[in-house]
mmCIF file of N, CA and C in Angstrom:
data_model
loop_
_atom_site.group_PDB
_atom_site.id
_atom_site.type_symbol
_atom_site.label_atom_id
_atom_site.label_comp_id
_atom_site.label_asym_id
_atom_site.label_seq_id
_atom_site.Cartn_x
_atom_site.Cartn_y
_atom_site.Cartn_z
ATOM 1 N N MET A 241 22.204 -63.870 111.240
ATOM 2 C CA MET A 241 23.454 -63.388 111.707
ATOM 3 C C MET A 241 23.862 -61.929 111.110
ATOM 4 N N ASN A 242 23.824 -61.033 111.905
ATOM 5 C CA ASN A 242 24.117 -59.837 111.217
ATOM 6 C C ASN A 242 25.680 -59.475 110.687
ATOM 7 N N THR A 243 25.627 -58.944 109.489
ATOM 8 C CA THR A 243 26.597 -58.793 108.667
ATOM 9 C C THR A 243 27.034 -57.270 108.171
ATOM 10 N N LEU A 244 28.060 -56.686 108.524
ATOM 11 C CA LEU A 244 28.342 -55.416 107.847
ATOM 12 C C LEU A 244 29.478 -55.540 106.885
ATOM 13 N N VAL A 245 29.123 -55.181 105.725
ATOM 14 C CA VAL A 245 30.162 -55.184 104.574
ATOM 15 C C VAL A 245 30.652 -53.893 104.056
ATOM 16 N N ALA A 246 31.877 -53.708 103.528
ATOM 17 C CA ALA A 246 32.421 -52.570 102.931
ATOM 18 C C ALA A 246 32.508 -53.314 101.594
ATOM 19 N N VAL A 247 32.035 -52.943 100.497
ATOM 20 C CA VAL A 247 31.914 -53.384 99.142
ATOM 21 C C VAL A 247 32.371 -52.413 98.099
ATOM 22 N N SER A 248 33.295 -52.791 97.327
ATOM 23 C CA SER A 248 33.526 -51.942 96.002
ATOM 24 C C SER A 248 33.221 -52.797 94.807
ATOM 25 N N ILE A 249 32.421 -52.361 93.790
ATOM 26 C CA ILE A 249 32.101 -53.071 92.762
ATOM 27 C C ILE A 249 32.429 -52.042 91.720
ATOM 28 N N ALA A 250 33.388 -52.323 90.790
ATOM 29 C CA ALA A 250 33.852 -51.526 89.646
ATOM 30 C C ALA A 250 33.918 -52.069 88.391
ATOM 31 N N PRO A 251 33.807 -51.440 87.584
ATOM 32 C CA PRO A 251 33.894 -51.927 86.184
ATOM 33 C C PRO A 251 35.530 -51.596 85.811
ATOM 34 N N ILE A 252 35.881 -52.391 84.894
ATOM 35 C CA ILE A 252 37.530 -52.222 84.467
ATOM 36 C C ILE A 252 37.554 -52.445 83.076
ATOM 37 N N ALA A 253 38.626 -51.806 82.439
ATOM 38 C CA ALA A 253 38.943 -52.031 80.904
ATOM 39 C C ALA A 253 37.949 -51.189 80.249
ATOM 40 N N SER A 254 37.505 -49.836 80.676
ATOM 41 C CA SER A 254 36.463 -49.189 80.016
ATOM 42 C C SER A 254 37.235 -48.003 79.590
ATOM 43 N N GLN A 255 36.688 -47.207 78.613
ATOM 44 C CA GLN A 255 37.379 -46.076 78.186
ATOM 45 C C GLN A 255 36.220 -45.011 78.569
ATOM 46 N N GLU A 256 35.047 -45.443 79.054
ATOM 47 C CA GLU A 256 33.886 -44.559 79.403
ATOM 48 C C GLU A 256 34.178 -44.001 80.863
ATOM 49 N N GLU A 257 33.272 -42.961 81.029
ATOM 50 C CA GLU A 257 33.191 -42.406 82.402
ATOM 51 C C GLU A 257 32.514 -43.448 83.289
ATOM 52 N N LEU A 258 33.375 -43.797 84.290
ATOM 53 C CA LEU A 258 32.649 -44.831 85.179
ATOM 54 C C LEU A 258 31.494 -44.402 86.171
ATOM 55 N N ALA A 259 31.209 -43.113 86.287
ATOM 56 C CA ALA A 259 30.326 -42.672 87.296
ATOM 57 C C ALA A 259 28.951 -43.199 87.046
ATOM 58 N N PRO A 260 28.436 -42.935 85.848
ATOM 59 C CA PRO A 260 26.962 -43.423 85.476
ATOM 60 C C PRO A 260 26.972 -45.107 85.854
ATOM 61 N N GLN A 261 27.954 -45.741 85.514
ATOM 62 C CA GLN A 261 27.918 -47.474 85.704
ATOM 63 C C GLN A 261 27.952 -47.638 87.167
ATOM 64 N N ILE A 262 28.632 -46.937 87.991
ATOM 65 C CA ILE A 262 28.636 -47.008 89.460
ATOM 66 C C ILE A 262 27.297 -46.583 90.134
ATOM 67 N N ALA A 263 26.811 -45.468 89.498
ATOM 68 C CA ALA A 263 25.386 -45.111 89.929
ATOM 69 C C ALA A 263 24.442 -46.252 89.731
ATOM 70 N N GLU A 264 24.566 -47.045 88.838
ATOM 71 C CA GLU A 264 23.646 -48.018 88.609
ATOM 72 C C GLU A 264 23.875 -49.028 89.719
ATOM 73 N N VAL A 265 24.960 -49.424 90.131
ATOM 74 C CA VAL A 265 25.382 -50.470 91.202
ATOM 75 C C VAL A 265 24.541 -49.883 92.281
ATOM 76 N N ILE A 266 25.123 -48.460 92.555
ATOM 77 C CA ILE A 266 24.668 -47.943 93.991
ATOM 78 C C ILE A 266 23.072 -47.923 93.962
ATOM 79 N N ARG A 267 22.413 -47.701 92.936
ATOM 80 C CA ARG A 267 21.098 -47.638 92.877
ATOM 81 C C ARG A 267 20.376 -48.997 93.323
ATOM 82 N N VAL A 268 20.977 -50.027 92.762
ATOM 83 C CA VAL A 268 20.459 -51.412 93.248
ATOM 84 C C VAL A 268 20.824 -51.532 94.787
ATOM 85 N N ILE A 269 21.861 -51.204 95.359
ATOM 86 C CA ILE A 269 22.002 -51.240 96.801
ATOM 87 C C ILE A 269 21.040 -50.427 97.532
ATOM 88 N N ARG A 270 20.953 -49.356 97.148
ATOM 89 C CA ARG A 270 19.938 -48.409 97.996
ATOM 90 C C ARG A 270 18.464 -48.879 97.952
ATOM 91 N N SER A 271 18.187 -49.335 96.651
ATOM 92 C CA SER A 271 16.723 -49.960 96.602
ATOM 93 C C SER A 271 16.238 -51.045 97.427
ATOM 94 N N SER A 272 17.554 -51.962 98.007
ATOM 95 C CA SER A 272 17.544 -53.024 98.688
ATOM 96 C C SER A 272 16.668 -52.476 100.210
ATOM 97 N N HIS A 273 16.803 -51.441 100.691
ATOM 98 C CA HIS A 273 16.387 -50.985 101.852
ATOM 99 C C HIS A 273 16.929 -51.447 103.098
ATOM 100 N N LEU A 274 18.315 -52.064 102.964
ATOM 101 C CA LEU A 274 19.092 -52.444 104.063
ATOM 102 C C LEU A 274 19.692 -51.155 104.359
ATOM 103 N N PRO A 275 20.259 -50.853 105.595
ATOM 104 C CA PRO A 275 21.166 -49.830 105.760
ATOM 105 C C PRO A 275 22.207 -49.868 105.032
ATOM 106 N N ASN A 276 22.815 -48.576 104.562
ATOM 107 C CA ASN A 276 23.877 -48.431 103.468
ATOM 108 C C ASN A 276 24.371 -47.068 103.681
ATOM 109 N N GLN A 277 25.677 -46.940 103.116
ATOM 110 C CA GLN A 277 26.260 -45.680 103.239
ATOM 111 C C GLN A 277 27.276 -45.644 102.162
ATOM 112 N N THR A 278 27.280 -44.735 101.310
ATOM 113 C CA THR A 278 28.441 -44.822 100.095
ATOM 114 C C THR A 278 29.334 -43.702 100.330
ATOM 115 N N TYR A 279 30.540 -44.190 100.054
ATOM 116 C CA TYR A 279 31.801 -43.282 100.398
ATOM 117 C C TYR A 279 32.390 -43.221 98.993
ATOM 118 N N SER A 280 33.576 -42.566 98.920
ATOM 119 C CA SER A 280 34.434 -42.405 97.875
ATOM 120 C C SER A 280 34.882 -43.822 96.942
ATOM 121 N N MET A 281 35.246 -44.642 98.162
ATOM 122 C CA MET A 281 35.945 -45.979 97.633
ATOM 123 C C MET A 281 35.235 -47.011 97.681
ATOM 124 N N PHE A 282 34.275 -47.197 98.903
ATOM 125 C CA PHE A 282 33.369 -48.292 99.154
ATOM 126 C C PHE A 282 31.910 -47.925 99.604
ATOM 127 N N THR A 283 31.040 -48.750 99.556
ATOM 128 C CA THR A 283 29.769 -48.552 100.243
ATOM 129 C C THR A 283 29.483 -49.893 101.191
ATOM 130 N N GLU A 284 29.104 -49.221 102.389
ATOM 131 C CA GLU A 284 28.846 -50.365 103.463
ATOM 132 C C GLU A 284 27.283 -50.616 103.465
ATOM 133 N N ILE A 285 27.093 -51.880 103.675
ATOM 134 C CA ILE A 285 25.661 -52.516 103.722
ATOM 135 C C ILE A 285 25.656 -53.286 104.871
ATOM 136 N N GLU A 286 24.611 -53.233 105.679
ATOM 137 C CA GLU A 286 24.303 -53.878 106.865
ATOM 138 C C GLU A 286 22.966 -54.727 106.843
ATOM 139 N N GLY A 287 23.106 -55.989 107.220
ATOM 140 C CA GLY A 287 22.082 -56.836 107.368
ATOM 141 C C GLY A 287 22.229 -58.395 107.741
ATOM 142 N N PRO A 288 21.277 -59.050 107.414
ATOM 143 C CA PRO A 288 21.425 -60.638 107.610
ATOM 144 C C PRO A 288 22.574 -60.923 106.392
ATOM 145 N N TRP A 289 23.267 -61.800 106.767
ATOM 146 C CA TRP A 289 24.338 -62.318 105.803
ATOM 147 C C TRP A 289 23.847 -62.553 104.277
ATOM 148 N N ASP A 290 22.837 -63.626 104.191
ATOM 149 C CA ASP A 290 22.299 -63.920 102.994
ATOM 150 C C ASP A 290 21.485 -62.720 102.289
ATOM 151 N N GLU A 291 21.073 -61.795 102.815
ATOM 152 C CA GLU A 291 20.517 -60.452 102.113
ATOM 153 C C GLU A 291 21.518 -59.691 101.553
ATOM 154 N N VAL A 292 22.521 -59.510 102.530
ATOM 155 C CA VAL A 292 23.638 -58.563 102.079
ATOM 156 C C VAL A 292 24.372 -59.200 100.922
ATOM 157 N N MET A 293 24.526 -60.500 100.847
ATOM 158 C CA MET A 293 25.158 -61.110 99.785
ATOM 159 C C MET A 293 24.454 -61.098 98.757
ATOM 160 N N ALA A 294 23.157 -61.250 98.741
ATOM 161 C CA ALA A 294 22.159 -60.995 97.583
ATOM 162 C C ALA A 294 22.375 -60.094 96.989
ATOM 163 N N ILE A 295 22.377 -58.751 97.653
ATOM 164 C CA ILE A 295 22.472 -57.549 97.202
ATOM 165 C C ILE A 295 24.019 -57.318 96.374
ATOM 166 N N VAL A 296 24.927 -57.793 97.028
ATOM 167 C CA VAL A 296 26.178 -57.635 96.348
ATOM 168 C C VAL A 296 26.156 -58.386 94.961
ATOM 169 N N LYS A 297 25.642 -59.552 95.009
ATOM 170 C CA LYS A 297 25.376 -60.488 93.646
ATOM 171 C C LYS A 297 24.579 -59.473 92.675
ATOM 172 N N GLU A 298 23.527 -59.007 92.994
ATOM 173 C CA GLU A 298 22.438 -58.340 92.003
ATOM 174 C C GLU A 298 23.323 -57.106 91.578
ATOM 175 N N ALA A 299 24.036 -56.117 92.470
ATOM 176 C CA ALA A 299 24.765 -55.175 92.267
ATOM 177 C C ALA A 299 25.621 -55.536 90.978
ATOM 178 N N THR A 300 26.482 -56.483 91.273
ATOM 179 C CA THR A 300 27.462 -56.937 90.315
ATOM 180 C C THR A 300 26.870 -57.343 89.115
ATOM 181 N N GLN A 301 25.737 -57.959 89.135
ATOM 182 C CA GLN A 301 25.119 -58.340 87.718
ATOM 183 C C GLN A 301 24.577 -57.008 87.055
ATOM 184 N N VAL A 302 24.432 -55.994 87.452
ATOM 185 C CA VAL A 302 24.176 -54.971 86.686
ATOM 186 C C VAL A 302 25.204 -54.638 85.639
ATOM 187 N N LEU A 303 26.468 -54.783 86.029
ATOM 188 C CA LEU A 303 27.465 -54.575 85.061
ATOM 189 C C LEU A 303 27.705 -56.007 84.203
ATOM 190 N N THR A 304 27.825 -57.054 85.014
ATOM 191 C CA THR A 304 28.398 -58.229 84.185
ATOM 192 C C THR A 304 27.288 -58.906 83.289
ATOM 193 N N ASP A 305 25.950 -58.530 83.549
ATOM 194 C CA ASP A 305 25.024 -58.714 82.454
ATOM 195 C C ASP A 305 25.085 -57.872 81.214
ATOM 196 N N ARG A 306 25.908 -56.957 81.346
ATOM 197 C CA ARG A 306 26.118 -56.217 79.904
ATOM 198 C C ARG A 306 27.479 -56.529 79.461
ATOM 199 N N GLY A 307 27.922 -57.512 80.148
ATOM 200 C CA GLY A 307 29.354 -57.942 79.577
ATOM 201 C C GLY A 307 30.561 -57.141 80.038
ATOM 202 N N ILE A 308 30.276 -56.449 81.069
ATOM 203 C CA ILE A 308 31.361 -55.598 81.600
ATOM 204 C C ILE A 308 32.298 -56.417 82.595
ATOM 205 N N ARG A 309 33.612 -56.454 82.509
ATOM 206 C CA ARG A 309 34.356 -56.945 83.489
ATOM 207 C C ARG A 309 34.350 -56.332 84.635
ATOM 208 N N THR A 310 34.055 -56.824 85.946
ATOM 209 C CA THR A 310 33.917 -56.122 87.133
ATOM 210 C C THR A 310 34.801 -56.584 88.076
ATOM 211 N N ILE A 311 35.365 -55.975 88.992
ATOM 212 C CA ILE A 311 36.068 -56.394 90.125
ATOM 213 C C ILE A 311 35.624 -55.983 91.367
ATOM 214 N N VAL A 312 35.465 -57.119 92.225
ATOM 215 C CA VAL A 312 34.375 -56.853 93.548
ATOM 216 C C VAL A 312 35.267 -57.285 94.522
ATOM 217 N N ASN A 313 35.508 -56.031 95.523
ATOM 218 C CA ASN A 313 36.164 -56.302 96.734
ATOM 219 C C ASN A 313 35.098 -56.187 97.928
ATOM 220 N N VAL A 314 35.250 -57.228 98.813
ATOM 221 C CA VAL A 314 34.184 -57.509 99.900
ATOM 222 C C VAL A 314 34.938 -57.565 100.980
ATOM 223 N N LYS A 315 34.616 -56.739 102.146
ATOM 224 C CA LYS A 315 35.298 -56.966 103.552
ATOM 225 C C LYS A 315 34.120 -56.976 104.332
ATOM 226 N N ALA A 316 34.091 -58.006 105.266
ATOM 227 C CA ALA A 316 32.757 -58.443 106.127
ATOM 228 C C ALA A 316 33.027 -58.456 107.627
ATOM 229 N N ASP A 317 32.211 -58.021 108.199
ATOM 230 C CA ASP A 317 32.304 -57.915 109.784
ATOM 231 C C ASP A 317 30.954 -58.787 110.087
ATOM 232 N N VAL A 318 31.291 -60.049 110.473
ATOM 233 C CA VAL A 318 29.997 -61.042 110.732
ATOM 234 C C VAL A 318 29.957 -60.942 112.378
ATOM 235 N N ARG A 319 28.924 -60.398 112.936
ATOM 236 C CA ARG A 319 28.709 -60.477 114.506
ATOM 237 C C ARG A 319 27.332 -60.901 114.823
ATOM 238 N N PRO A 320 27.178 -62.281 114.987
ATOM 239 C CA PRO A 320 26.015 -62.701 115.533
ATOM 240 C C PRO A 320 25.453 -62.170 116.712
ATOM 241 N N GLY A 321 24.196 -61.682 116.811
ATOM 242 C CA GLY A 321 23.593 -61.111 117.901
ATOM 243 C C GLY A 321 23.830 -59.605 118.177
ATOM 244 N N HIS A 322 24.259 -58.975 117.179
ATOM 245 C CA HIS A 322 24.450 -57.528 117.001
ATOM 246 C C HIS A 322 23.674 -57.084 115.719
ATOM 247 N N SER A 323 23.065 -55.726 115.858
ATOM 248 C CA SER A 323 22.805 -54.975 114.815
ATOM 249 C C SER A 323 22.959 -53.634 115.116
ATOM 250 N N GLY A 324 22.917 -52.882 113.892
ATOM 251 C CA GLY A 324 23.019 -51.399 113.925
ATOM 252 C C GLY A 324 24.494 -51.062 114.196
ATOM 253 N N THR A 325 25.493 -51.823 113.900
ATOM 254 C CA THR A 325 26.891 -51.631 113.956
ATOM 255 C C THR A 325 27.667 -50.468 113.041
ATOM 256 N N MET A 326 26.998 -50.238 111.850
ATOM 257 C CA MET A 326 27.451 -49.656 110.754
ATOM 258 C C MET A 326 27.452 -48.283 111.772
ATOM 259 N N LYS A 327 26.423 -47.810 112.284
ATOM 260 C CA LYS A 327 26.254 -46.416 112.834
ATOM 261 C C LYS A 327 26.964 -46.330 114.336
ATOM 262 N N ARG A 328 26.702 -47.428 114.984
ATOM 263 C CA ARG A 328 27.544 -47.402 116.529
ATOM 264 C C ARG A 328 28.931 -47.417 116.341
ATOM 265 N N LYS A 329 29.545 -47.972 115.357
ATOM 266 C CA LYS A 329 30.985 -47.703 115.286
ATOM 267 C C LYS A 329 31.523 -46.529 115.129
ATOM 268 N N VAL A 330 30.811 -45.684 114.249
ATOM 269 C CA VAL A 330 31.185 -44.308 113.890
ATOM 270 C C VAL A 330 30.923 -43.457 115.121
ATOM 271 N N GLU A 331 29.847 -43.753 115.739
ATOM 272 C CA GLU A 331 29.383 -42.854 116.923
ATOM 273 C C GLU A 331 30.338 -43.183 118.110
ATOM 274 N N LYS A 332 30.923 -44.328 118.271
ATOM 275 C CA LYS A 332 31.814 -44.494 119.525
ATOM 276 C C LYS A 332 33.043 -43.495 119.093
ATOM 277 N N VAL A 333 33.492 -43.778 117.897
ATOM 278 C CA VAL A 333 34.900 -43.251 117.625
ATOM 279 C C VAL A 333 34.762 -41.508 117.628
ATOM 280 N N ASN A 334 33.461 -40.990 117.324
ATOM 281 C CA ASN A 334 33.137 -39.576 117.445
ATOM 282 C C ASN A 334 33.147 -39.021 118.756
ATOM 283 N N ARG A 335 32.724 -40.156 119.565
ATOM 284 C CA ARG A 335 32.440 -39.697 121.086
ATOM 285 C C ARG A 335 33.713 -39.415 121.645
ATOM 286 N N ILE A 336 34.648 -40.464 121.304
ATOM 287 C CA ILE A 336 36.122 -40.095 121.971
ATOM 288 C C ILE A 336 36.837 -39.033 121.484
ATOM 289 N N LEU A 337 36.501 -38.863 120.202
ATOM 290 C CA LEU A 337 37.215 -37.635 119.550
ATOM 291 C C LEU A 337 36.684 -36.388 120.264
ATOM 292 N N ASN A 338 35.306 -36.203 120.540
ATOM 293 C CA ASN A 338 34.773 -35.177 121.096
ATOM 294 C C ASN A 338 35.223 -34.832 122.519
ATOM 295 N N GLU A 339 35.243 -36.000 123.255
ATOM 296 C CA GLU A 339 35.668 -36.044 124.554
ATOM 297 C C GLU A 339 37.259 -35.434 124.394
ATOM 298 N N GLU A 340 38.057 -35.801 123.618
ATOM 299 C CA GLU A 340 39.419 -35.638 123.885
ATOM 300 C C GLU A 340 39.527 -33.990 123.208
ATOM 301 N N SER A 341 38.803 -33.499 122.399
ATOM 302 C CA SER A 341 38.844 -32.009 121.811
ATOM 303 C C SER A 341 38.174 -31.017 123.081
ATOM 304 N N ALA A 342 37.579 -31.796 123.861
ATOM 305 C CA ALA A 342 36.831 -31.100 124.960
ATOM 306 C C ALA A 342 37.708 -30.517 126.140
ATOM 307 N N LYS A 343 38.998 -31.351 126.186
ATOM 308 C CA LYS A 343 39.900 -31.247 127.170
ATOM 309 C C LYS A 343 40.621 -30.071 127.007
#
């Protein structure tokens, strides 16, 4: 069952710079070899439900295993029978915008 998630995994209650901790989380996601894209507030991951959720869990544990309180926000689009939706959704919107600007 194909799943596209937007996930934010963030440490809280820390006086430290957060970028190094977030980089550790992203490193786990990228090592999964599932399609993914990181933005300023969320990272999108696409693949089978169980694989995506296992990566979310593993990435979260990078912080929690060190005793760091962590907030995880997940937004999921579960679409059986479809794949490549992360790329295709953006392409559709860009095509519409390009057609409108060409008029």
